[in-house]
Amino acid sequence: MSGSGAAGRRERRDMQRNMERVLQAARELFAERGAAVTVSEVAERAGVGVGTIYRRFSSKEHLFTAVRQAACSDARLQLAAAAATTHDPVSRLGALIVALYRQSLHQAALLDSPRSGAGIPDDARHGLYPALHTLLSEAIAAGQQLGHLRPGDPAVLATLTLELLRPPAVQRISQATGDCDGAAEQVARFVLDGLRASDS
Amino acid sequence: MSGSGAAGRRERRDMQRNMERVLQAARELFAERGAAVTVSEVAERAGVGVGTIYRRFSSKEHLFTAVRQAACSDARLQLAAAAATTHDPVSRLGALIVALYRQSLHQAALLDSPRSGAGIPDDARHGLYPALHTLLSEAIAAGQQLGHLRPGDPAVLATLTLELLRPPAVQRISQATGDCDGAAEQVARFVLDGLRASDS
DNA sequence: CTGAAAACGGAACCCTGCCTCCGCTTCGGG
DNA sequence: CCCGAAGCGGAGGCAGGGTTCCGTTTTCAG
């Protein structure tokens, strides 16, 4: 055997290359237009036939899911990094919001759930929720200017904040203002102000 | 001639009745599941054949648009009424938010735009935007506790608030809290707090 | 009541998009 | 270089849903 042989047989080079192309194409197309892209389109952009895709992914759904999950965990890592730059809970919250805003803007259709079933909660949000919830709880625990919040509130606020940062919303906001980064910070300020208000 | 004759011939009774049924069925189904419903489904629920629908609406798209526009102007009227109950800008804003929240919750799929083209802004939001913008501007002009807002901000804030009140967002929020009316008011408070915060 | 114009309904048609299948090509060890 | 195995690709099967068409039924003026 030669190379990184593991068990049985090594994967053929061309196949490996093709799969990379497929994933690349799928990432781009799905990010842009979501689940509406056809399998043939992905195949065409990747420069392969549809059969090549189906040999690896048993259905379009599988391909989509795979691509989205990869994008999600990637995103989650970046967010974690962004939020870890300081110890002050409120600052961390702000950093998280700005980072999330940017991601939503760039991966719009991919991160947004295409109702993958009926009541199935989409993993993108599912993964983010705990982090946000924790951050909010910490902020409240720290008593940091978050006057009128009660222990039960984080759940609502987390949901609310996440909604505000979903791709469709973010796209519209950026479109309306024309200025991406400025918008991101304005949104963050809005949310933080909402959380911070001391008298209702 | 007998009855409300206008020009040429009067519309046949059965047709009128059928059209009412079709619109009723379409309203219900679209409100529930959006553009995903099939024309046959609408026909079946209305108790007519598909041909009957196509005689009046040249395409599914037309039917959908008609139903949605009707729902929108209806909604707009209700909102206007809700906001007119007081003179205090901030209170009006609050009332508008709560009313909008409820509407979004109940007409979810219908009020939410099914990307009717490419960059076409959906009429639902289009119709609401001016009202909200005006309200915000008034509030700022009145100098009412809205400390750090500048004249240019209403545009951003209006967009942002509308996003937060779109059907998908509202549905999730209500689902997360389990309590509809309570959630509506919590959201209103959040937004108002966000707007009202006096020091950034 | 009667006839013709209008409306009905749903079977059939077509187009689009997912997925399968099989003959051809490419890889890579001997 | 040669051969078997693995992978390739895209034509075609199949299903679902929008739209059309035409024989039948309903309405209503005379």
Short mmCIF file of C-alpha atoms (C1' of nucleotides) in Angstrom, two decimals:
data_model
loop_
_atom_site.label_atom_id
_atom_site.label_comp_id
_atom_site.label_asym_id
_atom_site.label_seq_id
_atom_site.Cartn_x
_atom_site.Cartn_y
_atom_site.Cartn_z
CA MET A 1 0.00 0.00 0.00
CA SER A 2 1.05 3.57 -0.63
CA GLY A 3 -0.15 6.79 0.98
CA SER A 4 -2.64 7.04 3.81
CA GLY A 5 -4.11 3.60 3.42
CA ALA A 6 -6.67 2.81 6.07
CA ALA A 7 -8.90 -0.18 5.42
CA GLY A 8 -9.50 -2.03 2.16
CA ARG A 9 -8.82 0.35 -0.66
CA ARG A 10 -7.82 3.93 -1.11
CA GLU A 11 -10.38 6.31 -2.57
CA ARG A 12 -9.68 7.16 -6.14
CA ARG A 13 -8.16 10.54 -6.79
CA ASP A 14 -10.64 11.74 -9.37
CA MET A 15 -13.55 10.88 -7.17
CA GLN A 16 -12.11 12.84 -4.32
CA ARG A 17 -11.57 15.81 -6.60
CA ASN A 18 -15.07 15.57 -7.97
CA MET A 19 -16.62 15.48 -4.55
CA GLU A 20 -14.76 18.59 -3.58
CA ARG A 21 -16.09 20.32 -6.65
CA VAL A 22 -19.60 19.16 -5.94
CA LEU A 23 -19.49 20.41 -2.38
CA GLN A 24 -18.03 23.69 -3.48
CA ALA A 25 -20.72 24.18 -6.11
CA ALA A 26 -23.46 23.14 -3.73
CA ARG A 27 -22.21 25.51 -1.07
CA GLU A 28 -22.24 28.44 -3.45
CA LEU A 29 -25.59 27.71 -5.02
CA PHE A 30 -27.42 26.78 -1.85
CA ALA A 31 -26.01 29.81 -0.07
CA GLU A 32 -27.41 31.95 -2.81
CA ARG A 33 -30.78 30.45 -3.56
CA GLY A 34 -31.43 27.84 -0.93
CA ALA A 35 -33.14 24.55 -1.62
CA ALA A 36 -34.62 25.94 -4.82
CA VAL A 37 -31.57 25.02 -6.89
CA THR A 38 -31.91 21.82 -8.90
CA VAL A 39 -29.55 18.91 -8.68
CA SER A 40 -28.68 19.34 -12.34
CA GLU A 41 -27.57 22.87 -11.66
CA VAL A 42 -25.21 21.73 -8.97
CA ALA A 43 -23.90 19.04 -11.28
CA GLU A 44 -23.40 21.48 -14.09
CA ARG A 45 -21.56 24.02 -12.03
CA ALA A 46 -19.39 21.28 -10.58
CA GLY A 47 -18.69 20.02 -14.08
CA VAL A 48 -19.95 16.50 -13.39
CA GLY A 49 -23.04 14.44 -14.18
CA VAL A 50 -25.92 14.03 -11.80
CA GLY A 51 -25.07 10.39 -11.30
CA THR A 52 -21.82 11.40 -9.69
CA ILE A 53 -23.71 13.32 -7.08
CA TYR A 54 -26.19 10.54 -6.41
CA ARG A 55 -23.42 8.02 -5.95
CA ARG A 56 -22.38 9.84 -2.83
CA PHE A 57 -25.57 11.46 -1.61
CA SER A 58 -28.63 9.30 -1.73
CA SER A 59 -30.94 12.23 -2.33
CA LYS A 60 -31.01 15.95 -2.86
CA GLU A 61 -32.14 16.31 0.72
CA HIS A 62 -29.01 14.55 1.91
CA LEU A 63 -26.75 16.80 -0.07
CA PHE A 64 -28.49 19.86 1.20
CA THR A 65 -28.37 18.73 4.78
CA ALA A 66 -24.71 17.85 4.57
CA VAL A 67 -23.79 21.21 3.14
CA ARG A 68 -25.86 23.09 5.63
CA GLN A 69 -24.56 21.26 8.63
CA ALA A 70 -21.00 21.88 7.57
CA ALA A 71 -21.76 25.56 7.16
CA CYS A 72 -23.46 25.64 10.54
CA SER A 73 -20.71 24.15 12.61
CA ASP A 74 -18.28 26.38 10.81
CA ALA A 75 -20.38 29.37 11.67
CA ARG A 76 -20.72 28.27 15.24
CA LEU A 77 -16.99 28.14 15.69
CA GLN A 78 -16.55 31.63 14.34
CA LEU A 79 -19.24 32.93 16.62
CA ALA A 80 -17.71 31.30 19.63
CA ALA A 81 -14.41 32.92 18.74
CA ALA A 82 -16.01 36.31 18.28
CA ALA A 83 -17.72 36.14 21.65
CA ALA A 84 -14.61 35.04 23.46
CA THR A 85 -12.67 38.26 23.00
CA THR A 86 -13.73 39.78 26.31
CA HIS A 87 -15.08 38.88 29.69
CA ASP A 88 -17.73 41.53 30.00
CA PRO A 89 -21.06 39.80 29.28
CA VAL A 90 -22.64 42.73 27.54
CA SER A 91 -19.67 43.30 25.26
CA ARG A 92 -19.66 39.63 24.39
CA LEU A 93 -23.30 39.82 23.53
CA GLY A 94 -22.63 42.76 21.27
CA ALA A 95 -19.78 40.96 19.53
CA LEU A 96 -21.93 37.91 19.03
CA ILE A 97 -24.71 39.93 17.50
CA VAL A 98 -22.46 41.68 15.04
CA ALA A 99 -20.81 38.43 14.01
CA LEU A 100 -24.14 36.70 13.60
CA TYR A 101 -25.44 39.56 11.54
CA ARG A 102 -22.56 39.26 9.09
CA GLN A 103 -22.94 35.54 8.76
CA SER A 104 -26.64 35.76 8.15
CA LEU A 105 -26.01 38.28 5.46
CA HIS A 106 -23.54 36.19 3.57
CA GLN A 107 -25.01 32.75 3.85
CA ALA A 108 -28.63 33.79 3.72
CA ALA A 109 -30.44 30.99 1.94
CA LEU A 110 -28.23 28.30 3.38
CA LEU A 111 -28.55 29.14 7.04
CA ASP A 112 -32.24 29.80 6.71
CA SER A 113 -34.27 26.69 7.19
CA PRO A 114 -36.31 25.57 4.20
CA ARG A 115 -38.93 23.96 6.46
CA SER A 116 -37.17 20.63 6.42
CA GLY A 117 -40.24 18.83 7.69
CA ALA A 118 -43.14 20.11 9.68
CA GLY A 119 -42.23 21.19 13.18
CA ILE A 120 -38.59 20.30 13.03
CA PRO A 121 -36.53 23.06 14.51
CA ASP A 122 -33.66 23.91 12.19
CA ASP A 123 -30.22 23.10 13.43
CA ALA A 124 -28.78 26.47 12.63
CA ARG A 125 -30.87 28.13 15.26
CA HIS A 126 -30.77 25.17 17.53
CA GLY A 127 -27.05 25.37 17.79
CA LEU A 128 -26.99 29.07 18.49
CA TYR A 129 -29.73 29.22 21.02
CA PRO A 130 -27.84 27.77 24.00
CA ALA A 131 -24.92 30.11 23.54
CA LEU A 132 -27.16 33.12 23.40
CA HIS A 133 -29.20 31.96 26.33
CA THR A 134 -26.10 31.47 28.43
CA LEU A 135 -24.79 34.88 27.54
CA LEU A 136 -28.06 36.51 28.50
CA SER A 137 -28.24 34.63 31.76
CA GLU A 138 -24.71 35.65 32.61
CA ALA A 139 -25.45 39.24 31.85
CA ILE A 140 -28.48 39.15 34.09
CA ALA A 141 -26.60 37.34 36.83
CA ALA A 142 -23.91 39.97 36.66
CA GLY A 143 -26.64 42.50 37.30
CA GLN A 144 -25.11 44.61 34.66
CA GLN A 145 -27.48 47.47 33.96
CA LEU A 146 -30.08 44.95 32.92
CA GLY A 147 -32.51 46.37 35.36
CA HIS A 148 -35.94 44.98 34.87
CA LEU A 149 -35.11 41.55 33.53
CA ARG A 150 -36.28 38.56 35.49
CA PRO A 151 -34.79 35.06 35.59
CA GLY A 152 -37.45 33.72 33.23
CA ASP A 153 -36.83 36.26 30.53
CA PRO A 154 -33.72 34.97 28.78
CA ALA A 155 -35.72 32.37 26.90
CA VAL A 156 -37.96 34.94 25.31
CA LEU A 157 -35.20 37.39 24.69
CA ALA A 158 -32.94 34.81 23.14
CA THR A 159 -35.64 33.74 20.73
CA LEU A 160 -36.42 37.29 19.93
CA THR A 161 -32.85 38.25 19.28
CA LEU A 162 -32.26 35.24 17.10
CA GLU A 163 -35.31 36.08 15.05
CA LEU A 164 -34.03 39.52 14.44
CA LEU A 165 -30.80 38.09 13.14
CA ARG A 166 -32.16 35.55 10.73
CA PRO A 167 -31.01 35.85 7.15
CA PRO A 168 -34.15 37.26 5.55
CA ALA A 169 -34.39 39.95 8.16
CA VAL A 170 -30.75 40.85 7.91
CA GLN A 171 -30.84 41.02 4.15
CA ARG A 172 -33.72 43.41 4.17
CA ILE A 173 -32.18 45.59 6.78
CA SER A 174 -28.90 45.85 4.96
CA GLN A 175 -30.70 46.49 1.73
CA ALA A 176 -32.73 49.26 3.31
CA THR A 177 -29.75 51.03 4.73
CA GLY A 178 -27.25 50.28 2.01
CA ASP A 179 -24.46 50.16 4.55
CA CYS A 180 -23.71 46.67 5.81
CA ASP A 181 -21.33 47.23 8.67
CA GLY A 182 -23.07 50.32 9.87
CA ALA A 183 -26.32 48.42 9.90
CA ALA A 184 -24.81 45.59 11.88
CA GLU A 185 -23.76 47.91 14.63
CA GLN A 186 -26.99 49.78 14.66
CA VAL A 187 -28.85 46.54 15.12
CA ALA A 188 -26.56 45.49 17.91
CA ARG A 189 -27.11 48.78 19.62
CA PHE A 190 -30.83 48.41 19.25
CA VAL A 191 -30.87 45.00 20.81
CA LEU A 192 -28.55 45.93 23.61
CA ASP A 193 -30.55 49.03 24.36
CA GLY A 194 -33.65 46.91 24.46
CA LEU A 195 -32.03 44.61 26.97
CA ARG A 196 -30.45 47.33 28.98
CA ALA A 197 -33.41 49.64 29.49
CA SER A 198 -33.76 50.09 33.20
CA ASP A 199 -37.32 51.26 33.66
CA SER A 200 -40.23 49.86 31.77
CA MET B 1 -83.78 44.79 -16.71
CA SER B 2 -84.09 43.74 -13.07
CA GLY B 3 -81.78 44.30 -10.18
CA SER B 4 -78.53 46.20 -10.24
CA GLY B 5 -77.97 46.08 -13.96
CA ALA B 6 -74.94 48.02 -15.05
CA ALA B 7 -73.69 47.39 -18.56
CA GLY B 8 -74.51 44.44 -20.83
CA ARG B 9 -75.45 41.49 -18.69
CA ARG B 10 -75.73 40.72 -15.05
CA GLU B 11 -73.34 38.18 -13.56
CA ARG B 12 -74.91 34.83 -13.00
CA ARG B 13 -75.85 33.97 -9.46
CA ASP B 14 -74.11 30.62 -9.24
CA MET B 15 -70.89 32.08 -10.47
CA GLN B 16 -70.97 34.77 -7.88
CA ARG B 17 -71.59 32.22 -5.19
CA ASN B 18 -68.84 29.96 -6.45
CA MET B 19 -66.35 32.77 -6.52
CA GLU B 20 -67.12 33.59 -2.94
CA ARG B 21 -66.50 30.00 -2.00
CA VAL B 22 -63.27 29.92 -3.93
CA LEU B 23 -61.98 33.05 -2.26
CA GLN B 24 -62.99 31.79 1.14
CA ALA B 25 -61.23 28.47 0.59
CA ALA B 26 -58.17 30.16 -0.83
CA ARG B 27 -57.98 32.55 2.08
CA GLU B 28 -58.05 29.75 4.59
CA LEU B 29 -55.60 27.49 2.85
CA PHE B 30 -53.12 30.16 1.85
CA ALA B 31 -53.22 31.62 5.33
CA GLU B 32 -52.30 28.27 6.69
CA ARG B 33 -49.76 26.92 4.27
CA GLY B 34 -48.87 29.73 1.93
CA ALA B 35 -48.23 29.26 -1.76
CA ALA B 36 -47.55 25.57 -1.21
CA VAL B 37 -51.20 24.63 -1.54
CA THR B 38 -52.22 23.25 -4.91
CA VAL B 39 -54.95 24.64 -7.07
CA SER B 40 -56.80 21.33 -6.86
CA GLU B 41 -56.88 21.61 -3.11
CA VAL B 42 -58.46 25.01 -3.27
CA ALA B 43 -60.97 23.72 -5.78
CA GLU B 44 -61.82 20.74 -3.65
CA ARG B 45 -62.33 22.69 -0.50
CA ALA B 46 -64.46 25.18 -2.38
CA GLY B 47 -66.48 22.33 -3.84
CA VAL B 48 -65.84 23.32 -7.44
CA GLY B 49 -63.68 22.11 -10.32
CA VAL B 50 -60.34 23.61 -11.18
CA GLY B 51 -61.75 25.01 -14.40
CA THR B 52 -64.00 27.25 -12.39
CA ILE B 53 -61.03 28.81 -10.73
CA TYR B 54 -59.14 29.30 -13.95
CA ARG B 55 -62.09 30.99 -15.59
CA ARG B 56 -61.66 33.88 -13.21
CA PHE B 57 -58.00 33.82 -12.32
CA SER B 58 -55.68 33.26 -15.22
CA SER B 59 -53.11 31.51 -13.07
CA LYS B 60 -52.43 30.29 -9.58
CA GLU B 61 -50.19 33.27 -9.13
CA HIS B 62 -53.08 35.61 -9.85
CA LEU B 63 -55.33 33.92 -7.34
CA PHE B 64 -52.68 34.07 -4.70
CA THR B 65 -51.91 37.71 -5.32
CA ALA B 66 -55.57 38.66 -5.23
CA VAL B 67 -56.14 36.92 -1.95
CA ARG B 68 -53.06 38.36 -0.39
CA GLN B 69 -53.75 41.89 -1.43
CA ALA B 70 -57.23 41.70 -0.02
CA ALA B 71 -55.87 40.39 3.24
CA CYS B 72 -53.27 43.13 3.31
CA SER B 73 -55.54 46.08 2.89
CA ASP B 74 -57.84 44.54 5.42
CA ALA B 75 -54.97 44.21 7.86
CA ARG B 76 -53.86 47.74 7.18
CA LEU B 77 -57.23 49.13 8.11
CA GLN B 78 -57.27 47.26 11.37
CA LEU B 79 -53.82 48.48 12.21
CA ALA B 80 -54.71 52.05 11.46
CA ALA B 81 -57.66 51.70 13.79
CA ALA B 82 -55.54 50.18 16.52
CA ALA B 83 -53.01 52.97 16.34
CA ALA B 84 -55.62 55.69 16.39
CA THR B 85 -56.80 55.10 19.94
CA THR B 86 -54.53 57.68 21.49
CA HIS B 87 -52.47 60.76 20.72
CA ASP B 88 -49.30 59.84 22.50
CA PRO B 89 -46.84 58.68 19.83
CA VAL B 90 -45.18 56.08 21.98
CA SER B 91 -48.46 54.52 23.06
CA ARG B 92 -49.59 54.42 19.47
CA LEU B 93 -46.43 52.67 18.54
CA GLY B 94 -47.03 50.12 21.24
CA ALA B 95 -50.58 49.52 20.11
CA LEU B 96 -49.46 49.12 16.53
CA ILE B 97 -46.85 46.58 17.50
CA VAL B 98 -49.23 44.45 19.49
CA ALA B 99 -51.83 44.51 16.72
CA LEU B 100 -49.26 43.64 14.10
CA TYR B 101 -47.98 40.82 16.21
CA ARG B 102 -51.41 39.27 16.42
CA GLN B 103 -52.04 39.59 12.72
CA SER B 104 -48.73 38.03 11.85
CA LEU B 105 -49.51 35.15 14.08
CA HIS B 106 -52.86 34.40 12.55
CA GLN B 107 -52.21 34.98 8.88
CA ALA B 108 -48.66 33.73 8.87
CA ALA B 109 -48.21 32.11 5.51
CA LEU B 110 -50.40 34.58 3.70
CA LEU B 111 -48.79 37.79 4.85
CA ASP B 112 -45.34 36.40 4.44
CA SER B 113 -44.00 36.94 0.97
CA PRO B 114 -43.25 33.80 -1.02
CA ARG B 115 -40.53 35.59 -2.96
CA SER B 116 -42.90 36.58 -5.72
CA GLY B 117 -40.11 37.43 -8.11
CA ALA B 118 -36.54 38.37 -7.48
CA GLY B 119 -36.14 41.67 -5.74
CA ILE B 120 -39.79 42.61 -5.64
CA PRO B 121 -40.63 44.00 -2.26
CA ASP B 122 -43.77 42.38 -0.95
CA ASP B 123 -46.78 44.57 -0.61
CA ALA B 124 -47.59 43.52 2.90
CA ARG B 125 -44.50 45.19 4.26
CA HIS B 126 -44.63 47.93 1.73
CA GLY B 127 -47.98 49.04 2.96
CA LEU B 128 -46.99 49.02 6.59
CA TYR B 129 -43.69 50.72 6.29
CA PRO B 130 -44.92 54.30 5.79
CA ALA B 131 -47.22 54.12 8.78
CA LEU B 132 -44.49 52.86 11.02
CA HIS B 133 -42.01 55.35 9.71
CA THR B 134 -44.40 58.19 10.36
CA LEU B 135 -45.07 57.03 13.86
CA LEU B 136 -41.39 56.80 14.64
CA SER B 137 -40.70 60.21 13.19
CA GLU B 138 -43.48 61.70 15.25
CA ALA B 139 -42.16 60.09 18.36
CA ILE B 140 -38.73 61.50 17.71
CA ALA B 141 -40.10 64.90 16.83
CA ALA B 142 -42.03 64.90 20.07
CA GLY B 143 -38.73 64.37 21.81
CA GLN B 144 -40.38 61.82 23.93
CA GLN B 145 -37.73 60.02 25.90
CA LEU B 146 -36.21 58.88 22.65
CA GLY B 147 -32.88 60.28 23.63
CA HIS B 148 -30.19 59.24 21.26
CA LEU B 149 -32.16 58.85 18.06
CA ARG B 150 -31.21 61.01 15.13
CA PRO B 151 -33.37 62.15 12.23
CA GLY B 152 -31.92 59.54 9.94
CA ASP B 153 -32.70 56.63 12.20
CA PRO B 154 -36.39 56.02 11.63
CA ALA B 155 -35.72 54.27 8.36
CA VAL B 156 -33.49 51.71 9.97
CA LEU B 157 -35.64 51.31 13.01
CA ALA B 158 -38.80 50.89 11.02
CA THR B 159 -37.25 48.16 8.93
CA LEU B 160 -35.89 46.51 11.99
CA THR B 161 -39.17 46.57 13.84
CA LEU B 162 -41.07 45.23 10.88
CA GLU B 163 -38.63 42.37 10.59
CA LEU B 164 -39.16 41.45 14.16
CA LEU B 165 -42.87 41.27 13.55
CA ARG B 166 -42.91 39.14 10.45
CA PRO B 167 -44.94 35.96 10.61
CA PRO B 168 -42.13 33.41 10.89
CA ALA B 169 -40.53 35.32 13.69
CA VAL B 170 -43.75 35.80 15.53
CA GLN B 171 -44.71 32.19 15.21
CA ARG B 172 -41.47 31.04 16.69
CA ILE B 173 -41.63 33.47 19.51
CA SER B 174 -45.13 32.48 20.46
CA GLN B 175 -44.22 28.86 20.17
CA ALA B 176 -41.23 29.32 22.44
CA THR B 177 -43.18 31.06 25.15
CA GLY B 178 -46.45 29.23 24.80
CA ASP B 179 -48.35 32.34 25.76
CA CYS B 180 -49.52 34.40 22.80
CA ASP B 181 -50.76 37.58 24.34
CA GLY B 182 -48.06 37.72 26.94
CA ALA B 183 -45.48 37.32 24.22
CA ALA B 184 -47.01 40.10 22.18
CA GLU B 185 -46.64 42.51 25.01
CA GLN B 186 -43.18 41.38 25.90
CA VAL B 187 -42.10 42.00 22.35
CA ALA B 188 -43.70 45.41 22.34
CA ARG B 189 -41.88 46.26 25.52
CA PHE B 190 -38.62 45.06 24.06
CA VAL B 191 -38.96 47.20 21.00
CA LEU B 192 -40.09 50.25 22.87
CA ASP B 193 -37.28 49.86 25.34
CA GLY B 194 -34.89 49.61 22.46
CA LEU B 195 -36.22 52.81 21.03
CA ARG B 196 -36.45 54.60 24.30
CA ALA B 197 -33.05 53.92 25.74
CA SER B 198 -31.58 57.24 26.59
CA ASP B 199 -27.86 56.62 26.74
CA SER B 200 -26.05 54.34 24.37
"C1'" DC C 1 -91.80 26.38 -20.92
"C1'" DT C 2 -87.86 26.76 -24.06
"C1'" DG C 3 -83.63 27.74 -26.12
"C1'" DA C 4 -79.32 29.70 -26.15
"C1'" DA C 5 -75.64 31.65 -23.73
"C1'" DA C 6 -72.87 31.14 -19.74
"C1'" DA C 7 -70.64 28.38 -16.36
"C1'" DC C 8 -69.27 23.88 -14.67
"C1'" DG C 9 -66.04 20.06 -13.76
"C1'" DG C 10 -62.53 17.02 -14.10
"C1'" DA C 11 -59.93 14.12 -17.39
"C1'" DA C 12 -55.99 14.73 -20.13
"C1'" DC C 13 -51.82 17.22 -21.36
"C1'" DC C 14 -47.37 19.13 -20.58
"C1'" DC C 15 -43.52 20.67 -18.27
"C1'" DT C 16 -40.27 20.41 -14.61
"C1'" DG C 17 -37.35 18.17 -11.44
"C1'" DC C 18 -35.84 13.97 -8.76
"C1'" DC C 19 -33.69 9.73 -9.32
"C1'" DT C 20 -32.09 5.22 -11.81
"C1'" DC C 21 -29.62 2.57 -15.02
"C1'" DC C 22 -26.16 0.99 -18.04
"C1'" DG C 23 -22.64 1.39 -21.59
"C1'" DC C 24 -18.22 4.04 -21.64
"C1'" DT C 25 -14.04 6.06 -19.53
"C1'" DT C 26 -10.43 6.49 -16.21
"C1'" DC C 27 -7.47 4.88 -12.64
"C1'" DG C 28 -3.71 2.43 -10.93
"C1'" DG C 29 -1.45 -2.11 -9.51
"C1'" DG C 30 1.14 -5.78 -11.66
"C1'" DC D 1 1.58 -1.84 -21.37
"C1'" DC D 2 -2.61 -4.40 -19.80
"C1'" DC D 3 -6.64 -5.52 -17.31
"C1'" DG D 4 -10.11 -5.45 -13.85
"C1'" DA D 5 -12.45 -2.62 -11.01
"C1'" DA D 6 -14.24 1.76 -9.80
"C1'" DG D 7 -16.26 5.83 -11.28
"C1'" DC D 8 -18.52 8.64 -14.84
"C1'" DG D 9 -22.38 10.91 -17.25
"C1'" DG D 10 -26.54 11.88 -19.06
"C1'" DA D 11 -30.70 9.81 -21.32
"C1'" DG D 12 -34.99 8.37 -19.71
"C1'" DG D 13 -38.51 6.69 -16.17
"C1'" DC D 14 -41.62 8.50 -13.00
"C1'" DA D 15 -44.43 11.64 -10.21
"C1'" DG D 16 -46.57 15.90 -9.06
"C1'" DG D 17 -48.76 20.00 -10.10
"C1'" DG D 18 -50.28 23.85 -13.24
"C1'" DT D 19 -53.23 24.69 -17.28
"C1'" DT D 20 -56.43 23.59 -21.10
"C1'" DC D 21 -60.43 21.72 -23.38
"C1'" DC D 22 -64.88 20.24 -24.32
"C1'" DG D 23 -69.23 17.63 -23.33
"C1'" DT D 24 -72.69 18.48 -19.77
"C1'" DT D 25 -75.40 21.24 -16.68
"C1'" DT D 26 -77.39 25.50 -15.01
"C1'" DT D 27 -79.31 29.95 -15.42
"C1'" DC D 28 -82.59 33.21 -17.05
"C1'" DA D 29 -84.90 36.35 -20.67
"C1'" DG D 30 -88.69 35.97 -23.60
#
